[in-house]
mmCIF file of C-alpha atoms in Angstrom:
data_model
loop_
_atom_site.group_PDB
_atom_site.id
_atom_site.type_symbol
_atom_site.label_atom_id
_atom_site.label_comp_id
_atom_site.label_asym_id
_atom_site.label_seq_id
_atom_site.Cartn_x
_atom_site.Cartn_y
_atom_site.Cartn_z
ATOM 1 C CA PRO A 1 43.111 -45.993 -20.898
ATOM 2 C CA ASP A 2 44.490 -44.638 -17.752
ATOM 3 C CA ASP A 3 43.193 -48.229 -15.726
ATOM 4 C CA ASN A 4 45.410 -50.363 -17.932
ATOM 5 C CA GLN A 5 48.104 -48.014 -18.107
ATOM 6 C CA TRP A 6 48.100 -48.844 -13.832
ATOM 7 C CA ILE A 7 47.949 -52.568 -15.533
ATOM 8 C CA GLU A 8 50.714 -52.118 -17.235
ATOM 9 C CA TYR A 9 53.216 -50.168 -14.511
ATOM 10 C CA LEU A 10 51.833 -52.945 -12.406
ATOM 11 C CA MET A 11 53.185 -55.887 -14.119
ATOM 12 C CA ILE A 12 56.514 -54.403 -14.712
ATOM 13 C CA VAL A 13 57.537 -53.912 -10.765
ATOM 14 C CA ILE A 14 55.803 -56.841 -10.203
ATOM 15 C CA VAL A 15 58.179 -58.536 -12.873
ATOM 16 C CA SER A 16 60.578 -56.729 -11.736
ATOM 17 C CA GLY A 17 60.409 -57.909 -8.137
ATOM 18 C CA PHE A 18 60.806 -61.107 -10.168
ATOM 19 C CA VAL A 19 63.723 -60.399 -11.352
ATOM 20 C CA ILE A 20 65.555 -58.716 -8.117
ATOM 21 C CA TRP A 21 64.678 -61.621 -6.843
ATOM 22 C CA SER A 22 66.039 -64.351 -8.596
ATOM 23 C CA VAL A 23 69.602 -63.089 -10.561
ATOM 24 C CA THR A 24 70.255 -62.301 -6.540
ATOM 25 C CA SER A 25 69.465 -65.511 -5.022
ATOM 26 C CA GLY A 26 72.038 -66.805 -7.870
ATOM 27 C CA VAL A 27 72.645 -69.267 -10.314
ATOM 28 C CA THR A 28 71.755 -72.696 -8.849
ATOM 29 C CA ARG A 29 68.591 -71.290 -6.729
ATOM 30 C CA GLY A 30 65.858 -68.883 -7.768
ATOM 31 C CA MET A 31 67.463 -68.657 -11.715
ATOM 32 C CA LYS A 32 67.089 -72.762 -11.850
ATOM 33 C CA TRP A 33 63.509 -72.384 -10.184
ATOM 34 C CA LEU A 34 62.286 -69.820 -11.959
ATOM 35 C CA SER A 35 64.193 -71.771 -16.007
ATOM 36 C CA THR A 36 62.718 -75.334 -14.549
ATOM 37 C CA THR A 37 59.229 -74.528 -13.459
ATOM 38 C CA ASN A 38 58.846 -73.092 -17.299
ATOM 39 C CA LEU A 39 59.823 -75.599 -18.960
ATOM 40 C CA MET A 40 57.660 -77.843 -17.462
ATOM 41 C CA ILE A 41 54.500 -75.468 -18.358
ATOM 42 C CA ALA A 42 55.792 -75.391 -21.277
ATOM 43 C CA ALA A 43 55.919 -79.031 -21.467
ATOM 44 C CA GLY A 44 52.212 -78.789 -20.016
ATOM 45 C CA LEU A 45 51.556 -76.362 -23.050
ATOM 46 C CA VAL A 46 52.670 -77.921 -25.882
ATOM 47 C CA LEU A 47 51.005 -81.739 -24.391
ATOM 48 C CA PHE A 48 47.757 -80.716 -23.672
ATOM 49 C CA LEU A 49 47.829 -78.760 -26.903
ATOM 50 C CA LEU A 50 48.959 -82.192 -29.271
ATOM 51 C CA ILE A 51 46.523 -84.337 -27.579
ATOM 52 C CA ALA A 52 43.626 -82.738 -27.150
ATOM 53 C CA GLY A 53 43.591 -80.523 -30.415
ATOM 54 C CA PRO A 54 43.748 -81.944 -34.573
ATOM 55 C CA THR A 55 46.798 -84.510 -32.997
ATOM 56 C CA GLN A 56 46.431 -85.748 -36.565
ATOM 57 C CA PHE A 57 47.056 -82.873 -38.338
ATOM 58 C CA LEU A 58 49.382 -81.251 -36.693
ATOM 59 C CA ALA A 59 51.813 -84.058 -36.481
ATOM 60 C CA LYS A 60 51.715 -84.372 -40.029
ATOM 61 C CA GLU A 61 52.369 -80.736 -39.598
ATOM 62 C CA MET A 62 55.474 -80.195 -38.426
ATOM 63 C CA VAL A 63 57.133 -83.159 -40.491
ATOM 64 C CA GLN A 64 55.846 -81.034 -43.217
ATOM 65 C CA THR A 65 57.104 -77.806 -42.544
ATOM 66 C CA LEU A 66 60.658 -78.985 -40.842
ATOM 67 C CA GLY A 67 60.992 -80.460 -44.583
ATOM 68 C CA GLU A 68 60.043 -77.600 -46.710
ATOM 69 C CA TYR A 69 61.702 -75.123 -43.930
ATOM 70 C CA LEU A 70 65.333 -77.296 -44.835
ATOM 71 C CA GLN A 71 64.794 -77.447 -48.073
ATOM 72 C CA ASN A 72 64.405 -73.376 -48.482
ATOM 73 C CA PHE A 73 67.015 -72.553 -45.496
ATOM 74 C CA ILE A 74 70.023 -71.055 -47.685
ATOM 75 C CA SER A 75 67.762 -69.139 -50.254
ATOM 76 C CA ARG A 76 65.196 -67.670 -47.618
ATOM 77 C CA SER A 77 67.876 -66.666 -44.909
ATOM 78 C CA LEU A 78 69.898 -65.021 -47.986
ATOM 79 C CA ASN A 79 66.401 -63.657 -49.215
ATOM 80 C CA THR A 80 66.928 -59.535 -49.400
ATOM 81 C CA SER A 81 63.343 -58.530 -50.797
ATOM 82 C CA ALA A 82 65.187 -57.067 -53.888
ATOM 83 C CA PHE A 83 62.442 -57.621 -56.251
ATOM 84 C CA TYR A 84 60.094 -55.220 -54.041
ATOM 85 C CA GLY A 85 60.554 -52.522 -53.831
ATOM 86 C CA SER A 86 59.094 -50.228 -50.249
ATOM 87 C CA ALA A 87 57.318 -53.183 -49.438
ATOM 88 C CA GLY A 88 60.192 -55.670 -49.713
ATOM 89 C CA ASP A 89 61.838 -52.960 -47.493
ATOM 90 C CA ALA A 90 59.969 -53.337 -45.148
ATOM 91 C CA TRP A 91 59.562 -56.617 -44.244
ATOM 92 C CA GLN A 92 63.182 -56.454 -43.706
ATOM 93 C CA SER A 93 63.550 -53.940 -41.426
ATOM 94 C CA GLY A 94 60.493 -55.637 -39.649
ATOM 95 C CA TRP A 95 61.605 -59.524 -39.828
ATOM 96 C CA THR A 96 64.475 -60.451 -41.616
ATOM 97 C CA THR A 97 66.936 -57.664 -41.176
ATOM 98 C CA PHE A 98 65.654 -57.029 -37.186
ATOM 99 C CA TYR A 99 65.836 -60.403 -35.693
ATOM 100 C CA TRP A 100 70.320 -60.169 -37.873
ATOM 101 C CA ALA A 101 70.630 -57.393 -35.660
ATOM 102 C CA TRP A 102 67.788 -58.670 -32.177
ATOM 103 C CA TRP A 103 69.687 -61.846 -32.894
ATOM 104 C CA MET A 104 74.027 -60.555 -32.937
ATOM 105 C CA SER A 105 73.236 -57.847 -29.312
ATOM 106 C CA TRP A 106 72.282 -61.069 -27.631
ATOM 107 C CA THR A 107 74.994 -63.491 -29.159
ATOM 108 C CA PRO A 108 77.954 -61.905 -26.362
ATOM 109 C CA PHE A 109 75.263 -61.794 -23.496
ATOM 110 C CA VAL A 110 74.104 -65.437 -24.098
ATOM 111 C CA GLY A 111 77.221 -67.333 -24.941
ATOM 112 C CA VAL A 112 78.382 -65.312 -21.867
ATOM 113 C CA PHE A 113 76.060 -67.152 -20.292
ATOM 114 C CA ILE A 114 76.253 -69.988 -21.116
ATOM 115 C CA ALA A 115 79.717 -70.365 -20.691
ATOM 116 C CA ARG A 116 78.717 -69.439 -17.205
ATOM 117 C CA ILE A 117 76.195 -72.034 -16.495
ATOM 118 C CA SER A 118 78.300 -74.484 -18.568
ATOM 119 C CA ARG A 119 81.059 -74.833 -16.605
ATOM 120 C CA GLY A 120 82.196 -78.608 -15.407
ATOM 121 C CA ARG A 121 79.992 -79.908 -18.510
ATOM 122 C CA THR A 122 81.951 -81.600 -22.202
ATOM 123 C CA VAL A 123 81.420 -80.954 -25.728
ATOM 124 C CA ARG A 124 79.461 -83.447 -26.170
ATOM 125 C CA GLN A 125 76.847 -82.283 -23.229
ATOM 126 C CA PHE A 126 77.676 -78.908 -24.094
ATOM 127 C CA VAL A 127 76.466 -79.518 -28.071
ATOM 128 C CA PHE A 128 73.706 -81.660 -27.803
ATOM 129 C CA GLY A 129 72.012 -79.280 -24.658
ATOM 130 C CA VAL A 130 72.836 -76.138 -26.267
ATOM 131 C CA MET A 131 71.878 -76.787 -30.734
ATOM 132 C CA ILE A 132 70.509 -80.110 -30.750
ATOM 133 C CA VAL A 133 68.408 -79.801 -27.298
ATOM 134 C CA PRO A 134 66.902 -76.382 -28.878
ATOM 135 C CA THR A 135 66.658 -77.020 -32.109
ATOM 136 C CA LEU A 136 64.274 -80.055 -31.274
ATOM 137 C CA ILE A 137 61.866 -78.784 -29.104
ATOM 138 C CA SER A 138 61.712 -75.189 -30.673
ATOM 139 C CA VAL A 139 60.848 -77.525 -33.723
ATOM 140 C CA VAL A 140 58.304 -78.978 -31.929
ATOM 141 C CA TRP A 141 56.786 -75.188 -29.511
ATOM 142 C CA PHE A 142 55.770 -73.592 -32.931
ATOM 143 C CA GLY A 143 55.035 -76.353 -34.574
ATOM 144 C CA VAL A 144 52.277 -77.482 -32.081
ATOM 145 C CA LEU A 145 51.137 -74.707 -31.240
ATOM 146 C CA GLY A 146 51.704 -72.476 -34.882
ATOM 147 C CA GLY A 147 49.915 -75.195 -36.024
ATOM 148 C CA THR A 148 47.233 -75.253 -34.238
ATOM 149 C CA ALA A 149 46.437 -71.862 -35.587
ATOM 150 C CA LEU A 150 46.567 -72.525 -38.573
ATOM 151 C CA TYR A 151 43.771 -75.288 -38.301
ATOM 152 C CA TYR A 152 41.411 -74.109 -36.283
ATOM 153 C CA GLU A 153 41.959 -70.285 -39.182
ATOM 154 C CA ALA A 154 41.450 -73.261 -42.334
ATOM 155 C CA THR A 155 39.047 -74.864 -41.127
ATOM 156 C CA LEU A 156 36.341 -72.189 -39.187
ATOM 157 C CA PRO A 157 34.527 -74.753 -36.117
ATOM 158 C CA SER A 158 31.756 -74.136 -34.857
ATOM 159 C CA GLY A 159 31.577 -70.989 -32.309
ATOM 160 C CA TYR A 160 35.090 -70.630 -32.950
ATOM 161 C CA THR A 161 36.290 -67.417 -34.392
ATOM 162 C CA SER A 162 38.527 -65.592 -36.361
ATOM 163 C CA VAL A 163 41.443 -63.444 -35.315
ATOM 164 C CA ILE A 164 41.564 -62.692 -38.359
ATOM 165 C CA ALA A 165 39.591 -59.188 -38.805
ATOM 166 C CA ALA A 166 37.979 -57.822 -41.776
ATOM 167 C CA ASP A 167 41.280 -56.797 -43.907
ATOM 168 C CA GLY A 168 42.961 -59.662 -43.427
ATOM 169 C CA SER A 169 45.738 -57.671 -40.188
ATOM 170 C CA VAL A 170 46.208 -59.916 -37.104
ATOM 171 C CA ASN A 171 46.309 -58.309 -33.579
ATOM 172 C CA ALA A 172 50.001 -59.991 -32.479
ATOM 173 C CA SER A 173 49.532 -58.528 -29.228
ATOM 174 C CA SER A 174 46.484 -60.035 -28.477
ATOM 175 C CA ALA A 175 46.341 -63.307 -31.459
ATOM 176 C CA LEU A 176 47.692 -65.814 -29.088
ATOM 177 C CA PHE A 177 44.614 -65.414 -26.496
ATOM 178 C CA GLN A 178 42.517 -64.674 -28.658
ATOM 179 C CA VAL A 179 42.917 -68.727 -30.129
ATOM 180 C CA MET A 180 44.140 -70.488 -26.695
ATOM 181 C CA GLU A 181 40.703 -68.677 -24.936
ATOM 182 C CA GLN A 182 39.111 -70.158 -27.663
ATOM 183 C CA LEU A 183 40.167 -73.452 -27.347
ATOM 184 C CA PRO A 184 38.924 -76.891 -25.019
ATOM 185 C CA GLY A 185 40.521 -75.599 -21.603
ATOM 186 C CA GLY A 186 40.759 -72.198 -22.298
ATOM 187 C CA THR A 187 41.074 -69.904 -19.168
ATOM 188 C CA PHE A 188 43.970 -73.116 -18.084
ATOM 189 C CA LEU A 189 45.518 -72.188 -21.353
ATOM 190 C CA VAL A 190 45.869 -68.128 -21.372
ATOM 191 C CA VAL A 191 46.925 -68.289 -18.260
ATOM 192 C CA GLY A 192 49.944 -70.470 -18.557
ATOM 193 C CA ALA A 193 50.523 -68.674 -21.640
ATOM 194 C CA ILE A 194 50.831 -65.563 -19.455
ATOM 195 C CA LEU A 195 52.833 -67.619 -16.599
ATOM 196 C CA LEU A 196 55.179 -68.607 -19.249
ATOM 197 C CA SER A 197 55.499 -65.032 -21.129
ATOM 198 C CA ALA A 198 56.309 -63.374 -17.674
ATOM 199 C CA ILE A 199 58.736 -66.129 -16.582
ATOM 200 C CA PHE A 200 60.162 -65.920 -20.295
ATOM 201 C CA PHE A 201 60.575 -62.404 -19.651
ATOM 202 C CA ILE A 202 62.191 -63.011 -15.888
ATOM 203 C CA THR A 203 64.845 -65.482 -16.969
ATOM 204 C CA SER A 204 66.231 -63.512 -19.911
ATOM 205 C CA SER A 205 66.786 -60.633 -17.885
ATOM 206 C CA ASP A 206 68.694 -62.788 -15.085
ATOM 207 C CA SER A 207 70.700 -63.500 -18.179
ATOM 208 C CA GLY A 208 71.351 -60.225 -19.194
ATOM 209 C CA SER A 209 71.421 -59.182 -15.592
ATOM 210 C CA LEU A 210 73.873 -61.587 -14.942
ATOM 211 C CA VAL A 211 76.434 -60.766 -17.572
ATOM 212 C CA MET A 212 76.487 -57.627 -16.794
ATOM 213 C CA ALA A 213 77.463 -57.425 -13.455
ATOM 214 C CA MET A 214 80.368 -60.024 -13.887
ATOM 215 C CA ILE A 215 81.492 -57.488 -16.482
ATOM 216 C CA ALA A 216 81.724 -55.080 -14.956
ATOM 217 C CA THR A 217 83.017 -56.937 -12.079
ATOM 218 C CA GLY A 218 85.692 -57.706 -13.949
ATOM 219 C CA GLY A 219 84.897 -61.064 -14.845
ATOM 220 C CA ASN A 220 84.047 -62.084 -11.773
ATOM 221 C CA PRO A 221 81.610 -65.088 -11.693
ATOM 222 C CA GLU A 222 80.559 -64.825 -8.063
ATOM 223 C CA PRO A 223 78.835 -61.313 -8.555
ATOM 224 C CA PRO A 224 77.501 -59.577 -5.537
ATOM 225 C CA ASN A 225 74.827 -58.204 -5.360
ATOM 226 C CA ARG A 226 75.240 -55.047 -4.745
#
């Protein structure tokens, strides 16, 4: 509907405004403030779900799925769905191959940006802060959010409505919010998820914009705002 389109346009304008403000304010000001805020909101969201949700199930699920991931890392990384015909090709183009291309396209931007904000750090600090910590946080993040959805979908407690449609499909755009709004403190969780999504997008755009500005100015680590 037209009104939904106008809401989308308004959201784009607002987010773009925050992007321009944060990237022009510099790495140590707006970009740092937004990143710190994002980490605090994300940590609060995960802790709330872990404590208020099925804590024991989530703890066991994280250990089990991490072990399963490590056990099958090589085989799944090299799986091309060669024996599944057109269905396999559709899966690969929508997931595996798509994300290969996604990460390869982001590598130059992210690499330069991390080098820019890591000036003055030791190699040990770099490896710990860029590789080890984000990996562990990702394990907890996917374990808690994904595990929470799996738990409620599998048990279907009283008052919970499944996000899976009759034909087995799931609306990926709204599934997160459909699950969260049915949990304790649903309104709080939905608002937090919206803020997280917006700030994640803003900070991602910031890094790309800063790197493009650096490249456009011959590698200047502090490119002019214009």
